[in-house]
Amino acid sequence: MRAVLLKLSNSPRMARWVTTHKTTRRMSQKFVAGEELEQALAAARVCNDTGLKVSLDLLGESVTNAEQARAARDSYLGIFDRIAQEKLDANVSLKLTQLGLDLDVGMCQELLESVVAHSTGYGNFVRVDMEASAFTQRTIDVVKAVRRKTESVGIVMQSYLRRTEADVRDFLTIGCRMRLCKGAYKEPPEVAFPAKSDVDANYVSLMKLLLPSGIYHGIATHDPKMIAATEQFVAERGIGKDKFEFQMLYGIRTDLQRELVKRGYNMRVYIPYGRDWFPYFMRRLAERPANMVFFLKNFFRG
Ligand code: FDA
């Protein structure tokens, strides 16, 4: 089921059908704040009011021409302006294929540089999401090149990839902020651990590499076991709760998000918005059978 959903997430025909269907549009609101920036800002305000930090993501990936990539860049510049105007505790997450990574690496790097420079003007921060493994090396190269000019850019590491431990060690040497997640794409066994137990074990060992580094990293998971392992590790090592943050996705385990804030941790909620919500929505359905059950129940209820 996971493999089928992830394959369908790349289908433009399916995307057209799902994103124009009234019921699926309504259901997408479980994971997506809305199609417009103002809706995402309103969701961010609600989060901030309950002590949750935010990362805003304008949904969209794999653009097919330079004009779309530049338009995405312009949108991100505007998002930083609105975050500052609204005085929100929010940064931005973005995908490099939305800035043309698959069209022209040089252009993509230039566009990312301009977004990061704009964010630096506000003392803010850009997190570059990690996409499928076909883009891992190019994403790393672009982030490193931009980071040589300014430090307010970070990257994401996926514990399902066999290469990630080496990448984490490498990025630690340059003091780069990282978000650790498990990984959301369909990958072959040569590239990614097929067994969930290995992905989880790698997650815990990478977390243990990241947190003593003194760099402010993000531990992104809804998994109570990963969270318990992190809490235990920082307690044992005397690492302050303010030295890192937990991160979760909008609409998922809101109860746990608030509970972790009550326990004194920093928590950041990843808030996606925009019209191109289909691939993101499909990845969320693929992650968890319960999400698929929710989808089917609501769909047939109409
Ligand atoms: P996993 O899916 O392994 O589930 C373990 C347990 O967690 C479940 O048994 C359940 O208890 C709980 N859980 C998980 N999902 C739940 C749900 N929907 N509702 C209730 N409980 C749930 N991926 C990527 O490839 N590149 C990226 O850049 C990012 N960025 C990113 C940012 C942030 C802030 C988060 C939280 C996640 C990502 N991801 C990502 C997605 C990530 O790789 C992964 O697919 C999901 O977070 C699911 O993995 P978990 O660690 O949450 O647990």
mmCIF file of C-alpha atoms and ligand atoms in Angstrom:
data_model
loop_
_atom_site.group_PDB
_atom_site.id
_atom_site.type_symbol
_atom_site.label_atom_id
_atom_site.label_comp_id
_atom_site.label_asym_id
_atom_site.label_seq_id
_atom_site.Cartn_x
_atom_site.Cartn_y
_atom_site.Cartn_z
ATOM 1 C CA MET A 1 0.000 0.000 0.000
ATOM 2 C CA ARG A 2 2.823 2.404 0.939
ATOM 3 C CA ALA A 3 4.621 1.742 -2.346
ATOM 4 C CA VAL A 4 1.419 2.236 -4.382
ATOM 5 C CA LEU A 5 0.569 5.508 -2.648
ATOM 6 C CA LEU A 6 4.110 6.834 -3.078
ATOM 7 C CA LYS A 7 4.053 5.904 -6.773
ATOM 8 C CA LEU A 8 0.674 7.592 -7.219
ATOM 9 C CA SER A 9 2.025 10.722 -5.506
ATOM 10 C CA ASN A 10 3.990 11.388 -8.736
ATOM 11 C CA SER A 11 0.962 11.055 -11.020
ATOM 12 C CA PRO A 12 -0.201 14.397 -12.524
ATOM 13 C CA ARG A 13 -3.528 12.813 -13.583
ATOM 14 C CA MET A 14 -4.239 11.584 -10.074
ATOM 15 C CA ALA A 15 -3.176 14.998 -8.722
ATOM 16 C CA ARG A 16 -5.668 16.774 -10.994
ATOM 17 C CA TRP A 17 -8.455 14.462 -9.945
ATOM 18 C CA VAL A 18 -7.754 14.544 -6.199
ATOM 19 C CA THR A 19 -7.118 18.295 -5.933
ATOM 20 C CA THR A 20 -10.347 19.207 -7.717
ATOM 21 C CA HIS A 21 -12.567 16.759 -5.820
ATOM 22 C CA LYS A 22 -14.631 18.437 -3.100
ATOM 23 C CA THR A 23 -14.241 15.656 -0.517
ATOM 24 C CA THR A 24 -10.481 15.213 -0.932
ATOM 25 C CA ARG A 25 -9.950 18.983 -0.842
ATOM 26 C CA ARG A 26 -11.769 19.064 2.479
ATOM 27 C CA MET A 27 -9.759 16.090 3.757
ATOM 28 C CA SER A 28 -6.451 17.682 2.842
ATOM 29 C CA GLN A 29 -7.162 20.234 5.559
ATOM 30 C CA LYS A 30 -6.172 17.619 8.139
ATOM 31 C CA PHE A 31 -2.540 18.001 7.035
ATOM 32 C CA VAL A 32 -2.454 21.279 5.093
ATOM 33 C CA ALA A 33 -3.268 24.696 6.612
ATOM 34 C CA GLY A 34 -4.985 25.961 3.453
ATOM 35 C CA GLU A 35 -4.254 27.015 -0.089
ATOM 36 C CA GLU A 36 -3.359 30.643 0.755
ATOM 37 C CA LEU A 37 -0.537 32.222 2.784
ATOM 38 C CA GLU A 38 -3.018 34.056 5.005
ATOM 39 C CA GLN A 39 -4.446 30.707 6.156
ATOM 40 C CA ALA A 40 -0.951 29.449 6.982
ATOM 41 C CA LEU A 41 -0.207 32.652 8.918
ATOM 42 C CA ALA A 42 -3.439 32.219 10.886
ATOM 43 C CA ALA A 43 -2.450 28.614 11.718
ATOM 44 C CA ALA A 44 1.014 29.850 12.729
ATOM 45 C CA ARG A 45 -0.555 32.438 15.043
ATOM 46 C CA VAL A 46 -2.618 29.727 16.763
ATOM 47 C CA CYS A 47 0.537 27.634 17.222
ATOM 48 C CA ASN A 48 2.592 30.564 18.565
ATOM 49 C CA ASP A 49 -0.201 31.420 20.999
ATOM 50 C CA THR A 50 0.181 27.963 22.532
ATOM 51 C CA GLY A 51 3.978 28.111 22.741
ATOM 52 C CA LEU A 52 4.717 26.253 19.499
ATOM 53 C CA LYS A 53 7.285 27.556 17.021
ATOM 54 C CA VAL A 54 6.536 27.164 13.327
ATOM 55 C CA SER A 55 8.167 26.428 9.980
ATOM 56 C CA LEU A 56 6.127 27.529 6.950
ATOM 57 C CA ASP A 57 6.311 25.536 3.736
ATOM 58 C CA LEU A 58 4.798 26.653 0.440
ATOM 59 C CA LEU A 59 3.873 23.320 -1.116
ATOM 60 C CA GLY A 60 5.273 22.625 -4.547
ATOM 61 C CA GLU A 61 8.074 20.506 -5.925
ATOM 62 C CA SER A 62 9.657 19.484 -9.209
ATOM 63 C CA VAL A 63 8.921 22.664 -11.157
ATOM 64 C CA THR A 64 9.281 22.288 -14.922
ATOM 65 C CA ASN A 65 10.613 25.708 -15.947
ATOM 66 C CA ALA A 66 12.750 28.572 -14.648
ATOM 67 C CA GLU A 67 9.789 30.925 -14.455
ATOM 68 C CA GLN A 68 8.061 28.658 -11.919
ATOM 69 C CA ALA A 69 11.291 28.402 -9.906
ATOM 70 C CA ARG A 70 11.650 32.201 -9.801
ATOM 71 C CA ALA A 71 8.002 32.581 -8.832
ATOM 72 C CA ALA A 72 8.563 30.169 -5.927
ATOM 73 C CA ARG A 73 11.613 32.225 -4.869
ATOM 74 C CA ASP A 74 9.509 35.415 -4.941
ATOM 75 C CA SER A 75 6.830 33.753 -2.835
ATOM 76 C CA TYR A 76 9.436 32.816 -0.223
ATOM 77 C CA LEU A 77 10.736 36.384 -0.083
ATOM 78 C CA GLY A 78 7.161 37.506 0.558
ATOM 79 C CA ILE A 79 6.656 34.873 3.258
ATOM 80 C CA PHE A 80 9.623 36.242 5.218
ATOM 81 C CA ASP A 81 8.180 39.768 4.906
ATOM 82 C CA ARG A 82 4.811 38.602 6.260
ATOM 83 C CA ILE A 83 6.442 36.604 9.110
ATOM 84 C CA ALA A 84 8.265 39.778 10.166
ATOM 85 C CA GLN A 85 5.178 42.005 9.809
ATOM 86 C CA GLU A 86 3.101 39.579 11.878
ATOM 87 C CA LYS A 87 5.954 39.131 14.408
ATOM 88 C CA LEU A 88 5.581 35.369 14.228
ATOM 89 C CA ASP A 89 8.005 32.875 15.729
ATOM 90 C CA ALA A 90 8.394 31.136 12.386
ATOM 91 C CA ASN A 91 11.043 30.193 9.873
ATOM 92 C CA VAL A 92 10.707 28.617 6.422
ATOM 93 C CA SER A 93 11.195 25.120 5.027
ATOM 94 C CA LEU A 94 11.566 24.655 1.294
ATOM 95 C CA LYS A 95 12.358 22.016 -1.295
ATOM 96 C CA LEU A 96 15.123 22.623 -3.821
ATOM 97 C CA THR A 97 13.211 20.978 -6.687
ATOM 98 C CA GLN A 98 10.753 23.847 -6.217
ATOM 99 C CA LEU A 99 13.668 26.207 -6.946
ATOM 100 C CA GLY A 100 14.648 24.271 -10.071
ATOM 101 C CA LEU A 101 17.220 21.791 -8.706
ATOM 102 C CA ASP A 102 16.312 19.330 -11.434
ATOM 103 C CA LEU A 103 16.520 21.963 -14.199
ATOM 104 C CA ASP A 104 19.682 23.920 -13.477
ATOM 105 C CA VAL A 105 21.723 23.502 -10.294
ATOM 106 C CA GLY A 106 23.407 26.917 -10.723
ATOM 107 C CA MET A 107 20.077 28.727 -10.972
ATOM 108 C CA CYS A 108 18.729 26.783 -8.001
ATOM 109 C CA GLN A 109 21.757 27.785 -5.918
ATOM 110 C CA GLU A 110 21.316 31.445 -6.884
ATOM 111 C CA LEU A 111 17.628 31.369 -5.965
ATOM 112 C CA LEU A 112 18.314 29.700 -2.627
ATOM 113 C CA GLU A 113 21.062 32.242 -1.944
ATOM 114 C CA SER A 114 18.634 35.106 -2.469
ATOM 115 C CA VAL A 115 16.030 33.562 -0.150
ATOM 116 C CA VAL A 116 18.634 32.910 2.544
ATOM 117 C CA ALA A 117 20.066 36.442 2.204
ATOM 118 C CA HIS A 118 16.549 37.879 2.585
ATOM 119 C CA SER A 119 15.923 35.743 5.684
ATOM 120 C CA THR A 120 19.267 36.808 7.165
ATOM 121 C CA GLY A 121 18.117 40.440 6.876
ATOM 122 C CA TYR A 122 15.349 39.533 9.329
ATOM 123 C CA GLY A 123 17.608 37.375 11.522
ATOM 124 C CA ASN A 124 15.596 34.389 10.321
ATOM 125 C CA PHE A 125 16.446 30.927 8.962
ATOM 126 C CA VAL A 126 15.813 28.661 5.960
ATOM 127 C CA ARG A 127 15.577 24.897 6.309
ATOM 128 C CA VAL A 128 16.141 22.930 3.136
ATOM 129 C CA ASP A 129 13.975 19.795 3.132
ATOM 130 C CA MET A 130 15.487 16.555 1.861
ATOM 131 C CA GLU A 131 13.709 14.933 -1.060
ATOM 132 C CA ALA A 132 14.105 11.544 -2.784
ATOM 133 C CA SER A 133 17.604 10.048 -2.997
ATOM 134 C CA ALA A 134 18.054 11.128 -6.629
ATOM 135 C CA PHE A 135 18.441 14.658 -5.195
ATOM 136 C CA THR A 136 20.457 13.964 -2.023
ATOM 137 C CA GLN A 137 23.934 14.778 -3.337
ATOM 138 C CA ARG A 138 22.790 17.841 -5.297
ATOM 139 C CA THR A 139 20.883 19.125 -2.257
ATOM 140 C CA ILE A 140 23.969 18.679 -0.086
ATOM 141 C CA ASP A 141 26.190 20.435 -2.624
ATOM 142 C CA VAL A 142 23.842 23.420 -2.968
ATOM 143 C CA VAL A 143 23.321 23.817 0.790
ATOM 144 C CA LYS A 144 27.069 23.644 1.423
ATOM 145 C CA ALA A 145 27.772 26.240 -1.272
ATOM 146 C CA VAL A 146 25.155 28.641 0.120
ATOM 147 C CA ARG A 147 26.256 28.020 3.690
ATOM 148 C CA ARG A 148 29.782 29.150 2.829
ATOM 149 C CA LYS A 149 28.262 32.637 2.406
ATOM 150 C CA THR A 150 25.756 32.685 5.264
ATOM 151 C CA GLU A 151 25.028 30.438 8.201
ATOM 152 C CA SER A 152 21.267 30.903 8.314
ATOM 153 C CA VAL A 153 20.553 27.809 6.272
ATOM 154 C CA GLY A 154 20.183 24.237 7.482
ATOM 155 C CA ILE A 155 19.566 20.825 5.991
ATOM 156 C CA VAL A 156 17.544 17.666 6.655
ATOM 157 C CA MET A 157 18.983 14.203 7.239
ATOM 158 C CA GLN A 158 16.974 11.001 6.728
ATOM 159 C CA SER A 159 17.754 8.028 8.969
ATOM 160 C CA TYR A 160 16.528 5.516 6.359
ATOM 161 C CA LEU A 161 19.451 6.308 4.031
ATOM 162 C CA ARG A 162 22.578 4.188 4.400
ATOM 163 C CA ARG A 163 24.780 7.205 3.578
ATOM 164 C CA THR A 164 23.342 9.477 6.268
ATOM 165 C CA GLU A 165 25.769 8.782 9.105
ATOM 166 C CA ALA A 166 28.651 9.951 6.893
ATOM 167 C CA ASP A 167 26.650 13.016 5.813
ATOM 168 C CA VAL A 168 25.793 13.917 9.409
ATOM 169 C CA ARG A 169 29.454 13.673 10.440
ATOM 170 C CA ASP A 170 30.425 15.825 7.471
ATOM 171 C CA PHE A 171 27.851 18.552 8.211
ATOM 172 C CA LEU A 172 28.833 18.546 11.894
ATOM 173 C CA THR A 173 32.375 19.522 10.888
ATOM 174 C CA ILE A 174 31.013 22.728 9.317
ATOM 175 C CA GLY A 175 28.683 23.461 12.254
ATOM 176 C CA CYS A 176 25.494 23.188 10.199
ATOM 177 C CA ARG A 177 22.069 22.925 11.816
ATOM 178 C CA MET A 178 20.284 19.706 10.863
ATOM 179 C CA ARG A 179 16.767 18.339 11.116
ATOM 180 C CA LEU A 180 16.715 14.602 11.686
ATOM 181 C CA CYS A 181 13.753 12.664 10.244
ATOM 182 C CA LYS A 182 13.217 9.070 9.141
ATOM 183 C CA GLY A 183 12.533 9.764 5.440
ATOM 184 C CA ALA A 184 9.306 9.779 3.465
ATOM 185 C CA TYR A 185 10.095 8.538 -0.063
ATOM 186 C CA LYS A 186 10.155 5.137 -1.753
ATOM 187 C CA GLU A 187 13.805 4.087 -1.926
ATOM 188 C CA PRO A 188 15.518 0.887 -3.130
ATOM 189 C CA PRO A 189 17.254 -1.371 -0.557
ATOM 190 C CA GLU A 190 20.731 -0.515 -1.898
ATOM 191 C CA VAL A 191 20.107 3.085 -0.833
ATOM 192 C CA ALA A 192 17.851 2.829 2.218
ATOM 193 C CA PHE A 193 17.373 0.325 5.045
ATOM 194 C CA PRO A 194 14.317 -1.760 4.149
ATOM 195 C CA ALA A 195 13.593 -2.780 7.783
ATOM 196 C CA LYS A 196 11.847 -0.232 9.993
ATOM 197 C CA SER A 197 13.845 -1.512 12.999
ATOM 198 C CA ASP A 198 17.088 -0.484 11.238
ATOM 199 C CA VAL A 199 15.669 2.941 10.325
ATOM 200 C CA ASP A 200 14.662 3.455 13.963
ATOM 201 C CA ALA A 201 18.006 2.221 15.354
ATOM 202 C CA ASN A 202 19.841 4.546 12.970
ATOM 203 C CA TYR A 203 17.566 7.424 14.016
ATOM 204 C CA VAL A 204 18.540 6.949 17.661
ATOM 205 C CA SER A 205 22.250 6.685 16.929
ATOM 206 C CA LEU A 206 22.161 9.787 14.683
ATOM 207 C CA MET A 207 20.255 11.705 17.365
ATOM 208 C CA LYS A 208 23.092 10.766 19.759
ATOM 209 C CA LEU A 209 25.639 12.126 17.288
ATOM 210 C CA LEU A 210 23.744 15.381 16.763
ATOM 211 C CA LEU A 211 22.686 16.510 20.206
ATOM 212 C CA PRO A 212 26.053 16.648 22.020
ATOM 213 C CA SER A 213 27.464 18.823 19.192
ATOM 214 C CA GLY A 214 26.387 22.131 20.748
ATOM 215 C CA ILE A 215 24.628 23.046 17.476
ATOM 216 C CA TYR A 216 20.868 23.716 17.562
ATOM 217 C CA HIS A 217 19.319 20.728 15.735
ATOM 218 C CA GLY A 218 15.739 19.574 15.127
ATOM 219 C CA ILE A 219 14.493 16.136 16.143
ATOM 220 C CA ALA A 220 11.553 15.621 13.773
ATOM 221 C CA THR A 221 9.311 12.678 14.602
ATOM 222 C CA HIS A 222 5.908 11.726 15.979
ATOM 223 C CA ASP A 223 7.275 8.431 17.233
ATOM 224 C CA PRO A 224 6.952 8.150 21.028
ATOM 225 C CA LYS A 225 9.922 5.738 21.063
ATOM 226 C CA MET A 226 12.230 8.224 19.314
ATOM 227 C CA ILE A 227 11.009 10.990 21.612
ATOM 228 C CA ALA A 228 11.547 8.863 24.751
ATOM 229 C CA ALA A 229 15.063 7.917 23.575
ATOM 230 C CA THR A 230 15.850 11.614 23.004
ATOM 231 C CA GLU A 231 14.477 12.672 26.384
ATOM 232 C CA GLN A 232 16.463 9.945 28.125
ATOM 233 C CA PHE A 233 19.668 10.797 26.266
ATOM 234 C CA VAL A 234 19.565 14.534 26.966
ATOM 235 C CA ALA A 235 18.751 13.886 30.639
ATOM 236 C CA GLU A 236 21.707 11.484 30.964
ATOM 237 C CA ARG A 237 24.085 13.825 29.166
ATOM 238 C CA GLY A 238 22.874 16.982 30.892
ATOM 239 C CA ILE A 239 22.002 18.589 27.537
ATOM 240 C CA GLY A 240 19.668 21.550 28.152
ATOM 241 C CA LYS A 241 16.101 21.367 26.811
ATOM 242 C CA ASP A 242 16.727 24.701 25.084
ATOM 243 C CA LYS A 243 19.678 23.337 23.095
ATOM 244 C CA PHE A 244 17.548 21.607 20.441
ATOM 245 C CA GLU A 245 13.932 21.369 19.326
ATOM 246 C CA PHE A 246 11.424 18.664 18.602
ATOM 247 C CA GLN A 247 9.548 19.086 15.336
ATOM 248 C CA MET A 248 6.239 17.630 14.140
ATOM 249 C CA LEU A 249 3.930 18.067 11.189
ATOM 250 C CA TYR A 250 0.801 20.210 11.231
ATOM 251 C CA GLY A 251 -2.265 18.174 12.180
ATOM 252 C CA ILE A 252 -0.332 15.236 13.622
ATOM 253 C CA ARG A 253 -0.176 14.505 17.359
ATOM 254 C CA THR A 254 -1.161 18.027 18.365
ATOM 255 C CA ASP A 255 -1.701 16.645 21.885
ATOM 256 C CA LEU A 256 1.913 15.447 22.086
ATOM 257 C CA GLN A 257 3.193 18.735 20.603
ATOM 258 C CA ARG A 258 1.566 20.643 23.467
ATOM 259 C CA GLU A 259 2.613 18.109 26.078
ATOM 260 C CA LEU A 260 6.284 18.447 25.081
ATOM 261 C CA VAL A 261 6.014 22.231 25.373
ATOM 262 C CA LYS A 262 4.558 21.768 28.867
ATOM 263 C CA ARG A 263 7.515 19.537 29.717
ATOM 264 C CA GLY A 264 9.817 22.445 28.825
ATOM 265 C CA TYR A 265 11.001 21.452 25.326
ATOM 266 C CA ASN A 266 11.099 23.620 22.221
ATOM 267 C CA MET A 267 8.620 22.335 19.658
ATOM 268 C CA ARG A 268 8.314 23.484 16.055
ATOM 269 C CA VAL A 269 5.305 22.661 13.886
ATOM 270 C CA TYR A 270 5.857 22.308 10.128
ATOM 271 C CA ILE A 271 2.922 24.083 8.481
ATOM 272 C CA PRO A 272 2.465 23.366 4.778
ATOM 273 C CA TYR A 273 0.104 25.407 2.636
ATOM 274 C CA GLY A 274 -0.564 26.039 -1.033
ATOM 275 C CA ARG A 275 -2.396 24.640 -4.020
ATOM 276 C CA ASP A 276 0.127 21.891 -4.833
ATOM 277 C CA TRP A 277 -0.716 19.803 -1.807
ATOM 278 C CA PHE A 278 -1.225 16.461 -3.573
ATOM 279 C CA PRO A 279 2.260 14.801 -3.242
ATOM 280 C CA TYR A 280 2.568 15.955 0.384
ATOM 281 C CA PHE A 281 -0.923 14.617 1.166
ATOM 282 C CA MET A 282 -0.120 11.254 -0.457
ATOM 283 C CA ARG A 283 3.130 10.910 1.533
ATOM 284 C CA ARG A 284 1.150 11.454 4.752
ATOM 285 C CA LEU A 285 -1.389 8.790 3.732
ATOM 286 C CA ALA A 286 1.436 6.398 2.856
ATOM 287 C CA GLU A 287 3.077 6.838 6.255
ATOM 288 C CA ARG A 288 0.358 5.308 8.304
ATOM 289 C CA PRO A 289 -2.494 2.848 7.700
ATOM 290 C CA ALA A 290 -4.710 4.892 10.067
ATOM 291 C CA ASN A 291 -4.371 7.896 7.753
ATOM 292 C CA MET A 292 -5.536 5.775 4.824
ATOM 293 C CA VAL A 293 -8.510 4.503 6.860
ATOM 294 C CA PHE A 294 -9.384 8.127 7.653
ATOM 295 C CA PHE A 295 -9.199 8.943 3.945
ATOM 296 C CA LEU A 296 -11.386 6.027 2.825
ATOM 297 C CA LYS A 297 -14.007 6.575 5.559
ATOM 298 C CA ASN A 298 -14.366 10.250 4.712
ATOM 299 C CA PHE A 299 -14.262 9.677 0.999
ATOM 300 C CA PHE A 300 -17.135 7.209 0.986
ATOM 301 C CA ARG A 301 -19.088 9.294 3.464
ATOM 302 C CA GLY A 302 -18.731 12.022 0.820
HETATM 303 P P1 FDA B 1 6.808 6.566 11.946
HETATM 304 O O1 FDA B 1 6.055 6.867 10.696
HETATM 305 O O2 FDA B 1 7.924 5.591 11.904
HETATM 306 O O3 FDA B 1 5.766 6.069 13.025
HETATM 307 C C1 FDA B 1 6.194 5.665 14.325
HETATM 308 C C2 FDA B 1 5.115 5.991 15.352
HETATM 309 O O4 FDA B 1 4.933 7.419 15.411
HETATM 310 C C3 FDA B 1 3.752 5.435 15.033
HETATM 311 O O5 FDA B 1 3.636 4.084 15.442
HETATM 312 C C4 FDA B 1 2.871 6.372 15.828
HETATM 313 O O6 FDA B 1 2.887 6.049 17.194
HETATM 314 C C5 FDA B 1 3.547 7.720 15.629
HETATM 315 N N1 FDA B 1 3.007 8.377 14.437
HETATM 316 C C6 FDA B 1 3.592 8.518 13.246
HETATM 317 N N2 FDA B 1 2.789 9.186 12.384
HETATM 318 C C7 FDA B 1 1.647 9.427 13.052
HETATM 319 C C8 FDA B 1 0.405 10.036 12.710
HETATM 320 N N3 FDA B 1 0.176 10.508 11.487
HETATM 321 N N4 FDA B 1 -0.553 10.140 13.661
HETATM 322 C C9 FDA B 1 -0.345 9.647 14.899
HETATM 323 N N5 FDA B 1 0.805 9.030 15.277
HETATM 324 C C10 FDA B 1 1.777 8.929 14.371
HETATM 325 N N6 FDA B 1 10.787 13.477 5.349
HETATM 326 C C11 FDA B 1 11.670 13.626 4.337
HETATM 327 O O7 FDA B 1 11.953 12.666 3.626
HETATM 328 N N7 FDA B 1 12.252 14.845 4.109
HETATM 329 C C12 FDA B 1 11.996 15.933 4.885
HETATM 330 O O8 FDA B 1 12.556 16.997 4.648
HETATM 331 C C13 FDA B 1 11.070 15.780 5.949
HETATM 332 N N8 FDA B 1 10.755 16.826 6.763
HETATM 333 C C14 FDA B 1 9.985 16.608 7.884
HETATM 334 C C15 FDA B 1 9.769 17.631 8.803
HETATM 335 C C16 FDA B 1 9.085 17.394 9.982
HETATM 336 C C17 FDA B 1 8.888 18.498 10.966
HETATM 337 C C18 FDA B 1 8.596 16.066 10.262
HETATM 338 C C19 FDA B 1 7.903 15.754 11.545
HETATM 339 C C20 FDA B 1 8.755 15.068 9.334
HETATM 340 C C21 FDA B 1 9.428 15.316 8.146
HETATM 341 N N9 FDA B 1 9.595 14.322 7.196
HETATM 342 C C22 FDA B 1 10.471 14.512 6.155
HETATM 343 C C23 FDA B 1 8.767 13.092 7.264
HETATM 344 C C24 FDA B 1 9.473 11.979 7.989
HETATM 345 O O9 FDA B 1 10.557 11.526 7.220
HETATM 346 C C25 FDA B 1 8.530 10.795 8.274
HETATM 347 O O10 FDA B 1 8.032 10.313 7.064
HETATM 348 C C26 FDA B 1 7.374 11.114 9.173
HETATM 349 O O11 FDA B 1 7.710 12.017 10.176
HETATM 350 C C27 FDA B 1 6.866 9.837 9.839
HETATM 351 O O12 FDA B 1 7.865 9.280 10.648
HETATM 352 P P2 FDA B 1 7.803 9.319 12.236
HETATM 353 O O13 FDA B 1 9.177 9.520 12.759
HETATM 354 O O14 FDA B 1 6.842 10.364 12.657
HETATM 355 O O15 FDA B 1 7.285 7.895 12.686
#
